[in-house]
Amino acid sequence: MTMQLRKTGISESNTPYSPEGRLRLFRILVLLLLLSVETASALEIVSNPDVPVSRLSMRELHAIFTMRLRAWPNGLPVKVFVLHDSSPMHIEFAKKVMDMFPYQLRRYWDKLVFSGTGQAPVELDNERQVYEHVATTPGAIGYLPATLIDSRINIVKVSEQ
């Protein structure tokens, strides 16, 4: 086997069966595991501390993100911040929380805008912008990965009822 490897220009230490090769494979697997943990960060519904609600039902959450609920119980206007339709976080939000595809949500918002009956949420470029807008805008709500949440914003618990 060693002779065949030498003929092909591959040293024995570059094969996956050598100790160096196994160590290299182990490092690749650890890196892939770390990357998958980073992308699988939990999504949380977040609000500005001025929002008087800390818990919403799924129905209320749908009403907010479909722009049908426009004011909080204290009269403060609801300001919704979302990411672009192609953002992995927005896709996760649309599918897992709203039980819709992003294009269905977009179609709903476009219908509101073009019919003149409502406004679409404010679309932002990245999660850091969502964080800043939710933290600084009274009545704001959005979604973020749990890793970005701190004391400047509140987590809104969502119940199935």
XYZ file of N, CA and C in Angstrom:
483
model
N 0.824 -1.190 0.000
C 0.000 0.000 0.000
C 0.865 1.250 0.000
N 1.961 1.224 0.746
C 2.851 2.369 0.802
C 3.427 2.669 -0.562
N 3.763 1.647 -1.306
C 4.326 1.859 -2.635
C 3.297 2.491 -3.562
N 2.033 2.043 -3.468
C 1.000 2.633 -4.325
C 0.801 4.112 -3.995
N 0.815 4.451 -2.723
C 0.638 5.835 -2.326
C 1.791 6.700 -2.816
N 2.997 6.145 -2.764
C 4.150 6.918 -3.231
C 4.062 7.165 -4.729
N 3.550 6.195 -5.461
C 3.422 6.381 -6.899
C 2.419 7.477 -7.239
N 1.382 7.630 -6.434
C 0.370 8.644 -6.725
C 0.733 9.998 -6.144
N 1.827 10.093 -5.390
C 2.226 11.365 -4.812
C 1.542 11.664 -3.495
N 0.765 10.741 -2.978
C 0.078 10.942 -1.700
C 0.897 10.279 -0.614
N 1.285 11.039 0.394
C 2.035 10.428 1.488
C 1.062 9.725 2.421
N 1.598 8.796 3.147
C 0.754 8.022 4.045
C 0.125 8.897 5.129
N 0.777 10.006 5.492
C 0.237 10.867 6.548
C -0.961 11.691 6.067
N -1.223 11.752 4.777
C -2.370 12.495 4.258
C -3.631 11.654 4.125
N -3.562 10.390 4.408
C -4.744 9.545 4.289
C -5.605 9.695 5.535
N -6.894 9.449 5.431
C -7.753 9.565 6.607
C -7.488 8.488 7.649
N -6.675 7.473 7.296
C -6.412 6.387 8.235
C -5.188 6.645 9.100
N -4.396 7.613 8.736
C -3.203 7.918 9.527
C -3.605 8.740 10.743
N -2.771 8.792 11.802
C -3.107 9.621 12.973
C -3.302 11.094 12.610
N -2.490 11.610 11.698
C -2.644 13.009 11.288
C -3.962 13.217 10.529
N -4.282 12.236 9.701
C -5.526 12.321 8.941
C -6.754 12.262 9.847
N -6.700 11.392 10.862
C -7.827 11.305 11.807
C -7.954 12.592 12.615
N -6.823 13.157 13.009
C -6.853 14.421 13.746
C -7.447 15.530 12.875
N -7.085 15.552 11.592
C -7.621 16.550 10.669
C -9.139 16.366 10.521
N -9.578 15.123 10.371
C -11.025 14.869 10.273
C -11.751 15.292 11.550
N -11.136 15.016 12.712
C -11.740 15.410 13.985
C -11.895 16.933 14.059
N -10.858 17.661 13.643
C -10.925 19.124 13.652
C -12.031 19.638 12.728
N -12.152 19.022 11.569
C -13.209 19.435 10.630
C -14.588 19.179 11.243
N -14.754 18.023 11.881
C -16.047 17.708 12.507
C -16.377 18.682 13.634
N -15.379 19.042 14.450
C -15.606 20.012 15.531
C -15.994 21.365 14.949
N -15.319 21.782 13.885
C -15.634 23.059 13.239
C -17.064 23.052 12.693
N -17.442 21.967 12.037
C -18.814 21.860 11.508
C -19.843 21.879 12.629
N -19.525 21.222 13.739
C -20.435 21.225 14.892
C -20.596 22.636 15.452
N -19.497 23.370 15.577
C -19.568 24.747 16.074
C -20.371 25.635 15.133
N -20.181 25.462 13.838
C -20.940 26.260 12.878
C -22.424 25.940 12.949
N -22.766 24.674 13.124
C -24.186 24.317 13.189
C -24.823 24.849 14.456
N -24.089 24.900 15.572
C -24.617 25.467 16.816
C -24.866 26.955 16.633
N -23.938 27.647 15.947
C -24.091 29.086 15.731
C -25.323 29.382 14.893
N -25.571 28.617 13.834
C -26.719 28.883 12.977
C -28.014 28.419 13.606
N -27.940 27.551 14.603
C -29.155 27.039 15.225
C -29.536 27.835 16.462
N -28.999 29.044 16.592
C -29.315 29.884 17.728
C -30.818 30.100 17.810
N -31.354 30.018 19.012
C -32.790 30.111 19.205
C -33.299 31.512 18.869
N -34.419 31.550 18.241
C -35.067 32.800 17.857
C -36.012 33.219 18.969
N -35.961 34.491 19.351
C -36.835 35.025 20.402
C -37.598 36.228 19.857
N -38.827 36.367 20.301
C -39.597 37.566 20.004
C -39.193 38.596 21.055
N -38.826 39.795 20.605
C -38.313 40.814 21.534
C -39.090 42.111 21.353
N -39.097 42.908 22.410
C -39.796 44.195 22.344
C -38.998 45.256 23.086
N -39.370 46.495 22.826
C -38.811 47.625 23.543
C -39.319 47.564 24.985
N -38.534 47.998 25.964
C -38.998 47.973 27.363
C -40.267 48.785 27.619
N -40.609 49.749 26.746
C -41.841 50.520 26.908
C -43.100 49.720 26.580
N -42.960 48.613 25.892
C -44.135 47.805 25.536
C -44.694 47.184 26.816
N -45.996 47.396 27.068
C -46.563 46.941 28.332
C -46.912 45.454 28.372
N -46.488 44.703 27.403
C -46.863 43.284 27.309
C -45.595 42.426 27.378
N -45.628 41.411 28.229
C -44.495 40.488 28.290
C -44.866 39.109 27.781
N -46.157 38.891 27.521
C -46.627 37.593 27.024
C -47.711 37.851 25.979
N -47.634 37.110 24.881
C -48.627 37.209 23.813
C -49.116 35.816 23.449
N -50.350 35.744 23.020
C -50.834 34.483 22.467
C -50.367 34.411 21.013
N -50.396 33.237 20.455
C -50.001 33.078 19.058
C -50.916 33.902 18.149
N -52.173 33.998 18.498
C -53.131 34.792 17.720
C -52.751 36.276 17.736
N -52.388 36.779 18.927
C -51.974 38.186 19.038
C -50.681 38.435 18.257
N -49.762 37.485 18.344
C -48.502 37.638 17.613
C -48.747 37.683 16.100
N -49.632 36.818 15.611
C -49.979 36.830 14.181
C -50.622 38.163 13.810
N -51.492 38.680 14.681
C -52.151 39.957 14.400
C -51.129 41.092 14.338
N -50.120 41.036 15.174
C -49.085 42.083 15.164
C -48.252 41.998 13.895
N -47.750 40.807 13.568
C -46.854 40.689 12.420
C -47.588 40.676 11.079
N -48.898 40.576 11.080
C -49.660 40.787 9.844
C -50.260 42.189 9.832
N -49.807 43.013 10.780
C -50.124 44.436 10.843
C -51.608 44.712 11.089
N -52.333 43.761 11.666
C -53.743 43.984 12.004
C -53.885 44.616 13.379
N -52.976 44.321 14.304
C -52.969 44.938 15.630
C -51.990 46.101 15.573
N -52.491 47.314 15.701
C -51.664 48.498 15.449
C -51.331 49.306 16.689
N -51.884 48.925 17.844
C -51.574 49.650 19.077
C -51.533 48.677 20.249
N -50.642 48.976 21.200
C -50.559 48.188 22.425
C -51.713 48.575 23.344
N -52.000 47.811 24.369
C -53.116 48.138 25.279
C -53.039 49.538 25.889
N -51.852 50.109 26.025
C -51.729 51.468 26.585
C -51.817 52.558 25.516
N -52.126 52.187 24.263
C -52.285 53.156 23.189
C -51.024 53.445 22.396
N -49.898 52.934 22.835
C -48.629 53.127 22.144
C -48.682 52.408 20.784
N -48.323 53.100 19.691
C -48.367 52.429 18.371
C -47.375 51.266 18.299
N -47.788 50.195 17.633
C -46.922 49.027 17.423
C -46.012 49.318 16.239
N -44.724 49.160 16.431
C -43.726 49.313 15.360
C -43.060 47.952 15.161
N -43.241 47.386 13.992
C -42.717 46.046 13.717
C -41.451 46.156 12.875
N -40.399 45.462 13.315
C -39.132 45.421 12.585
C -38.835 43.977 12.200
N -38.500 43.785 10.925
C -38.187 42.445 10.412
C -36.921 42.509 9.567
N -36.405 41.338 9.229
C -35.260 41.224 8.331
C -35.749 40.973 6.916
N -34.832 41.051 5.940
C -35.160 40.783 4.538
C -35.749 39.381 4.372
N -36.530 39.220 3.323
C -37.159 37.928 3.063
C -36.153 36.798 2.902
N -34.960 37.115 2.402
C -33.960 36.066 2.159
C -33.078 35.782 3.377
N -33.258 36.526 4.444
C -32.461 36.296 5.650
C -32.834 34.953 6.281
N -31.844 34.144 6.657
C -32.164 32.858 7.309
C -33.001 33.037 8.575
N -32.752 34.119 9.332
C -33.531 34.359 10.549
C -34.989 34.681 10.198
N -35.205 35.456 9.129
C -36.575 35.771 8.723
C -37.289 34.518 8.206
N -36.574 33.710 7.465
C -37.172 32.466 6.948
C -37.581 31.576 8.116
N -36.703 31.466 9.120
C -37.026 30.669 10.305
C -38.237 31.248 11.028
N -38.265 32.576 11.179
C -39.395 33.228 11.843
C -40.694 32.954 11.084
N -40.671 33.159 9.773
C -41.887 32.976 8.975
C -42.392 31.540 9.073
N -41.482 30.590 8.945
C -41.905 29.193 8.924
C -42.298 28.669 10.299
N -41.445 28.925 11.312
C -41.683 28.324 12.623
C -42.667 29.098 13.486
N -42.637 30.416 13.416
C -43.511 31.216 14.284
C -44.820 31.542 13.574
N -44.729 32.036 12.350
C -45.928 32.460 11.640
C -46.598 31.312 10.876
N -45.900 30.186 10.735
C -46.410 29.035 9.997
C -46.762 29.426 8.551
N -45.891 30.231 7.973
C -46.064 30.709 6.599
C -44.707 30.671 5.906
N -44.713 30.745 4.592
C -43.485 30.960 3.857
C -43.249 32.469 3.779
N -41.988 32.902 3.687
C -41.725 34.349 3.616
C -42.477 35.032 2.477
N -42.642 34.383 1.326
C -43.344 35.034 0.225
C -44.824 35.246 0.560
N -45.401 34.376 1.372
C -46.799 34.558 1.769
C -46.941 35.771 2.684
N -45.990 35.922 3.594
C -45.991 37.086 4.474
C -45.799 38.357 3.646
N -44.859 38.311 2.704
C -44.597 39.461 1.828
C -45.859 39.820 1.040
N -46.528 38.811 0.495
C -47.745 39.064 -0.283
C -48.802 39.745 0.583
N -48.910 39.321 1.836
C -49.873 39.925 2.753
C -49.540 41.393 3.000
N -48.253 41.665 3.263
C -47.829 43.054 3.514
C -48.008 43.913 2.267
N -47.651 43.370 1.099
C -47.815 44.130 -0.151
C -49.279 44.477 -0.394
N -50.169 43.573 -0.084
C -51.602 43.818 -0.260
C -52.052 44.985 0.615
N -51.551 45.036 1.857
C -51.889 46.151 2.747
C -51.407 47.477 2.178
N -50.178 47.486 1.697
C -49.582 48.724 1.182
C -50.289 49.173 -0.087
N -50.481 48.270 -1.043
C -51.049 48.657 -2.333
C -52.539 48.966 -2.253
N -53.226 48.408 -1.269
C -54.641 48.734 -1.103
C -54.826 50.010 -0.282
N -53.758 50.483 0.312
C -53.836 51.699 1.121
C -54.450 51.480 2.482
N -54.558 50.242 2.908
C -55.191 49.948 4.198
C -54.195 49.752 5.332
N -52.907 49.742 5.019
C -51.934 49.535 6.082
C -50.520 49.726 5.597
N -49.601 49.479 6.487
C -48.187 49.612 6.178
C -47.491 48.284 6.422
N -46.421 48.073 5.681
C -45.588 46.889 5.903
C -44.657 47.163 7.074
N -44.142 46.127 7.701
C -43.146 46.339 8.759
C -41.901 47.001 8.196
N -41.116 47.572 9.051
C -39.838 48.171 8.635
C -38.846 47.026 8.435
N -38.292 46.962 7.238
C -37.358 45.887 6.896
C -35.933 46.375 7.093
N -35.137 45.621 7.835
C -33.765 46.008 8.149
C -32.781 45.008 7.558
N -31.521 45.429 7.480
C -30.508 44.632 6.788
C -29.913 43.497 7.608
N -29.818 43.694 8.923
C -29.189 42.638 9.723
C -29.734 42.639 11.149
N -29.351 41.621 11.890
C -29.862 41.439 13.246
C -29.416 42.563 14.179
N -28.232 43.108 13.974
C -27.743 44.196 14.813
C -28.647 45.429 14.644
N -29.099 45.709 13.415
C -30.012 46.831 13.186
C -31.361 46.574 13.858
N -31.834 45.353 13.798
C -33.095 45.022 14.480
C -32.940 45.279 15.976
N -31.819 44.846 16.522
C -31.561 45.075 17.948
C -31.619 46.573 18.273
N -30.894 47.386 17.507
C -30.837 48.822 17.789
C -32.207 49.480 17.637
N -32.951 49.128 16.606
C -34.268 49.740 16.400
C -35.260 49.320 17.487
N -35.239 48.062 17.864
C -36.158 47.612 18.924
C -35.771 48.260 20.255
N -34.496 48.362 20.528
C -34.043 48.928 21.802
C -34.341 50.416 21.915
N -34.387 51.128 20.799
C -34.520 52.585 20.864
C -35.878 53.132 20.400
N -36.773 52.302 19.894
C -38.059 52.766 19.382
C -39.184 52.359 20.332
N -39.879 53.315 20.948
C -41.010 52.949 21.816
C -42.085 52.183 21.033
N -42.570 51.103 21.601
C -43.608 50.292 20.957
C -43.065 49.282 19.961
N -41.745 49.135 19.890
C -41.142 48.257 18.881
C -41.208 46.792 19.264
N -41.331 45.951 18.234
C -41.288 44.501 18.400
C -40.562 43.921 17.192
N -39.874 42.820 17.408
C -39.136 42.150 16.345
C -38.720 40.772 16.814
N -37.760 40.216 16.133
C -37.237 38.908 16.534
C -35.724 38.936 16.394
N -35.058 38.209 17.273
C -33.602 38.165 17.303
C -33.130 36.797 17.780
N -31.880 36.462 17.475
C -31.322 35.256 18.087
C -31.081 35.511 19.571
N -31.201 34.506 20.371
C -31.051 34.649 21.822
C -29.688 35.196 22.201
N -28.690 35.008 21.357
C -27.339 35.463 21.674
C -27.207 36.982 21.681
N -28.131 37.708 21.051
C -28.042 39.171 20.987
C -28.872 39.878 22.054
N -29.578 39.154 22.859
C -30.513 39.769 23.801
C -29.790 40.156 25.093
N -30.060 41.378 25.532
C -29.525 41.838 26.811
C -30.580 42.681 27.521
N -30.168 43.487 28.487
C -31.126 44.220 29.322
C -31.795 45.395 28.612
N -31.341 45.772 27.416
C -31.955 46.904 26.697
C -33.254 46.526 26.004
N -33.538 45.241 25.872
C -34.775 44.788 25.226
C -35.403 43.680 26.068
N -36.694 43.483 25.870
C -37.424 42.452 26.607
C -37.738 41.270 25.712
N -37.754 40.104 26.305
C -38.209 38.908 25.595
C -39.707 38.795 25.807
N -40.450 38.572 24.736
C -41.893 38.392 24.812
C -42.173 36.888 24.707
N -42.769 36.355 25.732
C -43.122 34.936 25.728
C -44.369 34.749 24.862
N -44.377 33.696 24.103
C -45.513 33.420 23.219
C -46.133 32.095 23.638
N -47.426 32.134 23.918
C -48.142 30.911 24.278
C -49.004 30.473 23.102
N -49.329 29.228 23.072
C -50.104 28.673 21.964
C -51.541 29.177 21.946
N -52.062 29.624 23.088
C -53.466 30.036 23.140
C -53.638 31.504 22.870
